[in-house]
Amino acid sequence: MSPAIQAGCHSLLWPPLPCVAALRMQRKEERSQLVPTTQTLSLAGAQTTQLLVEPPWTPAVLWDRVTLTCQGLGTTGATTWYKDRQRWEQNRRDHVTVTESGTYSCERPGSGRSSPVSVLNDRLVLQVPARPMLEGDTVTLRCRGWRDMPVSKVKFYRDEKDPGGSLRGTELSLPPLQLHHSGRYHCRGLVNLWQSQSAPVTVTVQELFSMPMLEGPPEVTEGSPLNLSCLSTPSPLRPRAPLRHLFYRDGQLVGGPQGSPQLLVPVVGVSHSGNYSCQVRSEGGTVQKSSARLGITVHMPVANATITPGPLSHQVHTGDPVTLRCSVQVGSAPVTFTWLHNGQEVAQGPVLELGNVTVGHSGTYQCVATNQLGQDRHRMFRALSPELALEVTPQGHWNTAVATGVGGSLLFLVLLMSGVLGWRQWNHMAATKQQER
């Protein structure tokens, strides 16, 4: 379409059919030659050179007074502008006022070319705010008729489905954004009784912060501190967004909400074992993300080693079978046991089988219980049992002693009986003499 015809058509309140056909042809040519009409609302700022649009809506519309500003490295006069992917030599300033529909971009020598911005002149246009969309944001989409002609019976679609939200006239307010709100949006409506549909606009919702990851030692020793870190990377578009961190053990809250991503347990016990996770929330709570679970086990050092059977002093005879067992009151597996006889190592394992003992087995016995704890098993703990004194006496020595004991007992009984008989005889004689008198 020639500039004269274009200006004439644009001056009318509503273009007649020849203008409509010409405008349609113009839009077709622009779409086929250059770029698709789909607008992508993505991560602004990812490229150093940025193209800002005023009013801040995308896609822009020709009947607004649209100003484009190129921001980037290099001098202002070094700006190169492109329209419909072709070098646009008319202007080398850092800003331009748009008078024609098309797709614009700019380039600065120190920072490269910007992302494109489309300016449409369609019968019906769906517009979204020209800013990055992050999780938790609220956003309003608007459906505008050509030169702000009234639009009725407006409906919005995301990927050909009802996007939800609150519809008021020609505007749709979406709930706090989540990643699933990303998609291709368009609107339909009657413009001056003409059924129309807008070009699609691709809305990309960016993460406010990444999925958190809980870091900490999977194993920790009783009595030592436990440090947990809930790691999440905020969006570079909003690096100072206030975030709250919460920590859970077996589904129960144990820390937070707090600004710090760290949780310190000064001294852990067995009760601190469990499955830990953390959650990161936006300040308003509209965005919440949880980490995977991290299993943490608190290990116990060995303590209170004992030998059975007791007591600590044990007397047996040669040839008797003797078995000693070592155990600990507390201690995380694996626990190893070492036996000492008179201070010298003689065996390994929780059970010491002496078999049929001899006099050489006499002496003191102890067991040493050990376990190695820590993530790399570098910490060793020991528990030493009390001494058990074992006395082994020969069988013959025992018989002689018994015989000697029995003989002594018999002699004592003989003497005792003799004394009793003598006493009774003396009493009898004394009684007889008393009667004779």
GROMACS .gro file of C-alpha atoms in nm, residues 19-305:
model
  287
   19CYS     CA    1  -0.902  -0.009   0.262
   20VAL     CA    2  -0.974  -0.321   0.464
   21ALA     CA    3  -0.859  -0.539   0.175
   22ALA     CA    4  -0.550  -0.324   0.126
   23LEU     CA    5  -0.468  -0.333   0.495
   24ARG     CA    6  -0.509  -0.709   0.500
   25MET     CA    7  -0.276  -0.739   0.201
   26GLN     CA    8  -0.023  -0.516   0.374
   27ARG     CA    9  -0.031  -0.729   0.689
   28LYS     CA   10   0.006  -1.044   0.481
   29GLU     CA   11   0.311  -0.905   0.307
   30GLU     CA   12   0.464  -0.801   0.637
   31ARG     CA   13   0.408  -1.147   0.784
   32SER     CA   14   0.534  -1.339   0.482
   33GLN     CA   15   0.841  -1.126   0.426
   34LEU     CA   16   0.960  -1.066   0.773
   35VAL     CA   17   0.871  -1.222   1.106
   36PRO     CA   18   0.568  -1.403   1.242
   37THR     CA   19   0.316  -1.188   1.424
   38THR     CA   20   0.355  -1.399   1.738
   39GLN     CA   21   0.504  -1.188   2.017
   40THR     CA   22   0.723  -1.360   2.273
   41LEU     CA   23   0.727  -1.215   2.621
   42SER     CA   24   1.047  -1.365   2.752
   43LEU     CA   25   1.342  -1.288   2.970
   44ALA     CA   26   1.409  -0.923   2.904
   45GLY     CA   27   1.762  -0.829   2.993
   46ALA     CA   28   1.912  -1.158   2.873
   47GLN     CA   29   2.069  -0.956   2.587
   48THR     CA   30   2.276  -0.652   2.669
   49THR     CA   31   2.104  -0.433   2.410
   50GLN     CA   32   1.742  -0.368   2.502
   51LEU     CA   33   1.465  -0.211   2.302
   52LEU     CA   34   1.215  -0.034   2.526
   53VAL     CA   35   0.864   0.048   2.408
   54GLU     CA   36   0.639   0.328   2.527
   55PRO     CA   37   0.350   0.286   2.605
   56PRO     CA   38   0.480  -0.031   2.775
   57TRP     CA   39   0.256  -0.286   2.601
   58THR     CA   40   0.343  -0.556   2.357
   59PRO     CA   41   0.272  -0.586   2.075
   60ALA     CA   42   0.252  -0.211   2.028
   61VAL     CA   43  -0.023  -0.064   1.808
   62LEU     CA   44   0.022   0.199   1.543
   63TRP     CA   45  -0.263   0.421   1.664
   64ASP     CA   46  -0.077   0.477   1.993
   65ARG     CA   47   0.209   0.724   1.981
   66VAL     CA   48   0.477   0.455   2.007
   67THR     CA   49   0.831   0.553   2.098
   68LEU     CA   50   1.115   0.300   2.083
   69THR     CA   51   1.434   0.356   2.284
   70CYS     CA   52   1.753   0.160   2.230
   71GLN     CA   53   1.966   0.095   2.539
   72GLY     CA   54   2.309  -0.061   2.520
   73LEU     CA   55   2.682  -0.002   2.508
   74GLY     CA   56   2.843   0.248   2.278
   75THR     CA   57   2.759   0.607   2.187
   76THR     CA   58   2.407   0.721   2.113
   77GLY     CA   59   2.494   0.820   1.758
   78ALA     CA   60   2.619   0.471   1.682
   79THR     CA   61   2.271   0.315   1.705
   80THR     CA   62   2.163   0.119   1.398
   81TRP     CA   63   1.794   0.056   1.349
   82TYR     CA   64   1.626  -0.229   1.163
   83LYS     CA   65   1.271  -0.252   1.035
   84ASP     CA   66   1.136  -0.582   0.914
   85ARG     CA   67   1.490  -0.723   0.935
   86GLN     CA   68   1.620  -0.465   0.691
   87ARG     CA   69   1.867  -0.193   0.780
   88TRP     CA   70   1.677   0.130   0.843
   89GLU     CA   71   1.908   0.418   0.755
   90GLN     CA   72   1.677   0.710   0.826
   91ASN     CA   73   1.764   0.747   1.194
   92ARG     CA   74   2.074   0.683   1.404
   93ARG     CA   75   1.950   0.829   1.731
   94ASP     CA   76   1.878   0.611   2.037
   95HIS     CA   77   1.501   0.664   2.010
   96VAL     CA   78   1.243   0.683   1.732
   97THR     CA   79   0.872   0.750   1.704
   98VAL     CA   80   0.699   0.481   1.501
   99THR     CA   81   0.477   0.584   1.211
  100GLU     CA   82   0.453   0.252   1.028
  101SER     CA   83   0.359  -0.099   1.135
  102GLY     CA   84   0.631  -0.357   1.125
  103THR     CA   85   0.894  -0.529   1.333
  104TYR     CA   86   1.173  -0.316   1.480
  105SER     CA   87   1.507  -0.385   1.641
  106CYS     CA   88   1.822  -0.186   1.714
  107GLU     CA   89   2.194  -0.253   1.740
  108ARG     CA   90   2.473  -0.095   1.941
  109PRO     CA   91   2.834  -0.166   1.847
  110GLY     CA   92   2.933  -0.269   2.198
  111SER     CA   93   2.640  -0.493   2.285
  112GLY     CA   94   2.487  -0.638   1.969
  113ARG     CA   95   2.132  -0.641   1.841
  114SER     CA   96   1.820  -0.625   2.054
  115SER     CA   97   1.520  -0.855   2.053
  116PRO     CA   98   1.253  -0.744   1.802
  117VAL     CA   99   0.943  -0.540   1.889
  118SER     CA  100   0.634  -0.557   1.668
  119VAL     CA  101   0.401  -0.266   1.599
  120LEU     CA  102   0.066  -0.385   1.463
  121ASN     CA  103  -0.218  -0.216   1.282
  122ASP     CA  104  -0.466  -0.505   1.307
  123ARG     CA  105  -0.841  -0.496   1.353
  124LEU     CA  106  -0.806  -0.672   1.693
  125VAL     CA  107  -0.492  -0.686   1.904
  126LEU     CA  108  -0.419  -0.873   2.227
  127GLN     CA  109  -0.170  -0.680   2.441
  128VAL     CA  110   0.028  -0.781   2.748
  129PRO     CA  111   0.251  -0.561   2.964
  130ALA     CA  112   0.594  -0.511   2.808
  131ARG     CA  113   0.790  -0.643   3.105
  132PRO     CA  114   0.922  -0.977   3.220
  133MET     CA  115   0.661  -1.208   3.368
  134LEU     CA  116   0.775  -1.386   3.684
  135GLU     CA  117   0.604  -1.638   3.908
  136GLY     CA  118   0.375  -1.468   4.158
  137ASP     CA  119   0.319  -1.158   3.945
  138THR     CA  120  -0.029  -1.035   3.865
  139VAL     CA  121  -0.094  -0.939   3.505
  140THR     CA  122  -0.380  -0.802   3.300
  141LEU     CA  123  -0.429  -0.879   2.930
  142ARG     CA  124  -0.635  -0.645   2.716
  143CYS     CA  125  -0.813  -0.694   2.385
  144ARG     CA  126  -0.817  -0.372   2.177
  145GLY     CA  127  -1.005  -0.286   1.861
  146TRP     CA  128  -0.849  -0.093   1.573
  147ARG     CA  129  -0.806   0.272   1.677
  148ASP     CA  130  -0.983   0.182   2.002
  149MET     CA  131  -1.308   0.090   1.830
  150PRO     CA  132  -1.553  -0.070   2.076
  151VAL     CA  133  -1.515  -0.446   2.114
  152SER     CA  134  -1.795  -0.669   2.242
  153LYS     CA  135  -1.837  -1.036   2.330
  154VAL     CA  136  -1.467  -1.067   2.409
  155LYS     CA  137  -1.321  -1.406   2.492
  156PHE     CA  138  -0.962  -1.494   2.577
  157TYR     CA  139  -0.785  -1.820   2.501
  158ARG     CA  140  -0.463  -1.989   2.605
  159ASP     CA  141  -0.362  -2.266   2.367
  160GLU     CA  142  -0.724  -2.266   2.241
  161LYS     CA  143  -0.860  -2.322   2.593
  162ASP     CA  144  -1.021  -2.102   2.855
  163PRO     CA  145  -0.730  -1.953   3.057
  164GLY     CA  146  -0.941  -1.878   3.363
  165GLY     CA  147  -0.891  -1.553   3.550
  166SER     CA  148  -1.127  -1.262   3.595
  167LEU     CA  149  -1.280  -1.113   3.279
  168ARG     CA  150  -1.401  -0.753   3.290
  169GLY     CA  151  -1.513  -0.622   2.956
  170THR     CA  152  -1.210  -0.627   2.729
  171GLU     CA  153  -0.955  -0.707   3.004
  172LEU     CA  154  -0.855  -1.037   3.161
  173SER     CA  155  -0.679  -1.040   3.501
  174LEU     CA  156  -0.484  -1.359   3.560
  175PRO     CA  157  -0.427  -1.499   3.911
  176PRO     CA  158  -0.073  -1.484   4.053
  177LEU     CA  159   0.133  -1.633   3.775
  178GLN     CA  160   0.265  -1.986   3.783
  179LEU     CA  161   0.479  -2.159   3.523
  180HIS     CA  162   0.173  -2.333   3.378
  181HIS     CA  163   0.032  -1.995   3.274
  182SER     CA  164   0.288  -1.986   2.993
  183GLY     CA  165   0.138  -2.037   2.649
  184ARG     CA  166  -0.003  -1.877   2.333
  185TYR     CA  167  -0.282  -1.630   2.407
  186HIS     CA  168  -0.527  -1.465   2.172
  187CYS     CA  169  -0.865  -1.297   2.197
  188ARG     CA  170  -1.182  -1.291   1.989
  189GLY     CA  171  -1.457  -1.035   1.973
  190LEU     CA  172  -1.687  -0.821   1.763
  191VAL     CA  173  -1.530  -0.500   1.632
  192ASN     CA  174  -1.803  -0.279   1.487
  193LEU     CA  175  -2.003  -0.601   1.440
  194TRP     CA  176  -1.710  -0.764   1.260
  195GLN     CA  177  -1.606  -1.097   1.413
  196SER     CA  178  -1.231  -1.070   1.464
  197GLN     CA  179  -0.945  -1.263   1.618
  198SER     CA  180  -0.613  -1.123   1.737
  199ALA     CA  181  -0.270  -1.250   1.646
  200PRO     CA  182  -0.133  -1.489   1.909
  201VAL     CA  183   0.098  -1.361   2.181
  202THR     CA  184   0.334  -1.606   2.345
  203VAL     CA  185   0.357  -1.542   2.718
  204THR     CA  186   0.653  -1.701   2.896
  205VAL     CA  187   0.645  -1.703   3.275
  206GLN     CA  188   0.993  -1.705   3.424
  207GLU     CA  189   1.093  -1.864   3.754
  208LEU     CA  190   1.109  -1.626   4.048
  209PHE     CA  191   1.364  -1.864   4.200
  210SER     CA  192   1.490  -2.208   4.113
  211MET     CA  193   1.374  -2.532   4.271
  212PRO     CA  194   1.548  -2.552   4.611
  213MET     CA  195   1.801  -2.820   4.693
  214LEU     CA  196   1.876  -2.922   5.051
  215GLU     CA  197   2.241  -2.986   5.127
  216GLY     CA  198   2.378  -3.147   5.440
  217PRO     CA  199   2.569  -3.456   5.563
  218PRO     CA  200   2.372  -3.781   5.531
  219GLU     CA  201   2.546  -3.909   5.846
  220VAL     CA  202   2.635  -3.722   6.164
  221THR     CA  203   2.768  -3.829   6.504
  222GLU     CA  204   2.570  -3.779   6.823
  223GLY     CA  205   2.679  -3.467   7.004
  224SER     CA  206   2.814  -3.290   6.696
  225PRO     CA  207   2.648  -2.994   6.515
  226LEU     CA  208   2.431  -3.031   6.205
  227ASN     CA  209   2.438  -2.764   5.931
  228LEU     CA  210   2.175  -2.763   5.655
  229SER     CA  211   2.161  -2.531   5.353
  230CYS     CA  212   1.851  -2.469   5.141
  231LEU     CA  213   1.999  -2.360   4.808
  232SER     CA  214   1.788  -2.172   4.554
  233THR     CA  215   1.893  -1.922   4.287
  234PRO     CA  216   1.679  -1.608   4.250
  235SER     CA  217   1.594  -1.477   3.905
  236PRO     CA  218   1.851  -1.227   3.772
  237LEU     CA  219   1.552  -1.010   3.688
  238ARG     CA  220   1.462  -0.986   4.056
  239PRO     CA  221   1.774  -1.084   4.248
  240ARG     CA  222   1.668  -0.908   4.567
  241ALA     CA  223   1.322  -1.060   4.591
  242PRO     CA  224   1.260  -1.137   4.960
  243LEU     CA  225   1.234  -1.512   5.015
  244ARG     CA  226   1.137  -1.716   5.320
  245HIS     CA  227   1.294  -2.054   5.404
  246LEU     CA  228   1.133  -2.336   5.603
  247PHE     CA  229   1.287  -2.665   5.718
  248TYR     CA  230   1.105  -2.991   5.787
  249ARG     CA  231   1.193  -3.328   5.944
  250ASP     CA  232   0.954  -3.613   5.864
  251GLY     CA  233   0.695  -3.357   5.758
  252GLN     CA  234   0.714  -3.154   6.082
  253LEU     CA  235   0.837  -2.793   6.081
  254VAL     CA  236   1.172  -2.767   6.263
  255GLY     CA  237   1.299  -2.427   6.140
  256GLY     CA  238   1.163  -2.105   5.992
  257PRO     CA  239   1.006  -1.930   5.823
  258GLN     CA  240   1.326  -1.728   5.807
  259GLY     CA  241   1.523  -1.517   5.566
  260SER     CA  242   1.843  -1.720   5.608
  261PRO     CA  243   1.879  -2.033   5.394
  262GLN     CA  244   2.083  -2.199   5.672
  263LEU     CA  245   1.965  -2.417   5.961
  264LEU     CA  246   2.203  -2.501   6.248
  265VAL     CA  247   2.134  -2.767   6.509
  266PRO     CA  248   2.412  -2.713   6.768
  267VAL     CA  249   2.404  -3.062   6.920
  268VAL     CA  250   2.227  -3.358   6.762
  269GLY     CA  251   2.090  -3.671   6.924
  270VAL     CA  252   1.933  -3.990   6.797
  271SER     CA  253   1.595  -3.814   6.777
  272HIS     CA  254   1.734  -3.586   6.505
  273SER     CA  255   1.755  -3.875   6.258
  274GLY     CA  256   1.494  -3.859   5.981
  275ASN     CA  257   1.401  -3.732   5.636
  276TYR     CA  258   1.466  -3.360   5.598
  277SER     CA  259   1.336  -3.119   5.334
  278CYS     CA  260   1.315  -2.744   5.287
  279GLN     CA  261   1.070  -2.506   5.126
  280VAL     CA  262   1.125  -2.163   4.973
  281ARG     CA  263   0.838  -1.916   4.953
  282SER     CA  264   0.791  -1.573   4.809
  283GLU     CA  265   0.715  -1.309   5.066
  284GLY     CA  266   0.343  -1.319   4.995
  285GLY     CA  267   0.340  -1.698   4.977
  286THR     CA  268   0.204  -1.711   4.623
  287VAL     CA  269   0.511  -1.904   4.504
  288GLN     CA  270   0.618  -2.211   4.702
  289LYS     CA  271   0.872  -2.475   4.604
  290SER     CA  272   0.998  -2.772   4.803
  291SER     CA  273   1.323  -2.965   4.781
  292ALA     CA  274   1.367  -3.338   4.756
  293ARG     CA  275   1.404  -3.524   5.085
  294LEU     CA  276   1.745  -3.579   5.241
  295GLY     CA  277   1.781  -3.873   5.477
  296ILE     CA  278   2.005  -3.798   5.775
  297THR     CA  279   2.114  -4.062   6.026
  298VAL     CA  280   2.260  -3.974   6.366
  299HIS     CA  281   2.513  -4.239   6.473
  300MET     CA  282   2.591  -4.330   6.834
  301PRO     CA  283   2.946  -4.387   6.962
  302VAL     CA  284   2.993  -4.715   7.148
  303ALA     CA  285   2.962  -4.698   7.527
  304ASN     CA  286   2.931  -4.922   7.835
  305ALA     CA  287   3.097  -5.243   7.718
   0.00000   0.00000   0.00000
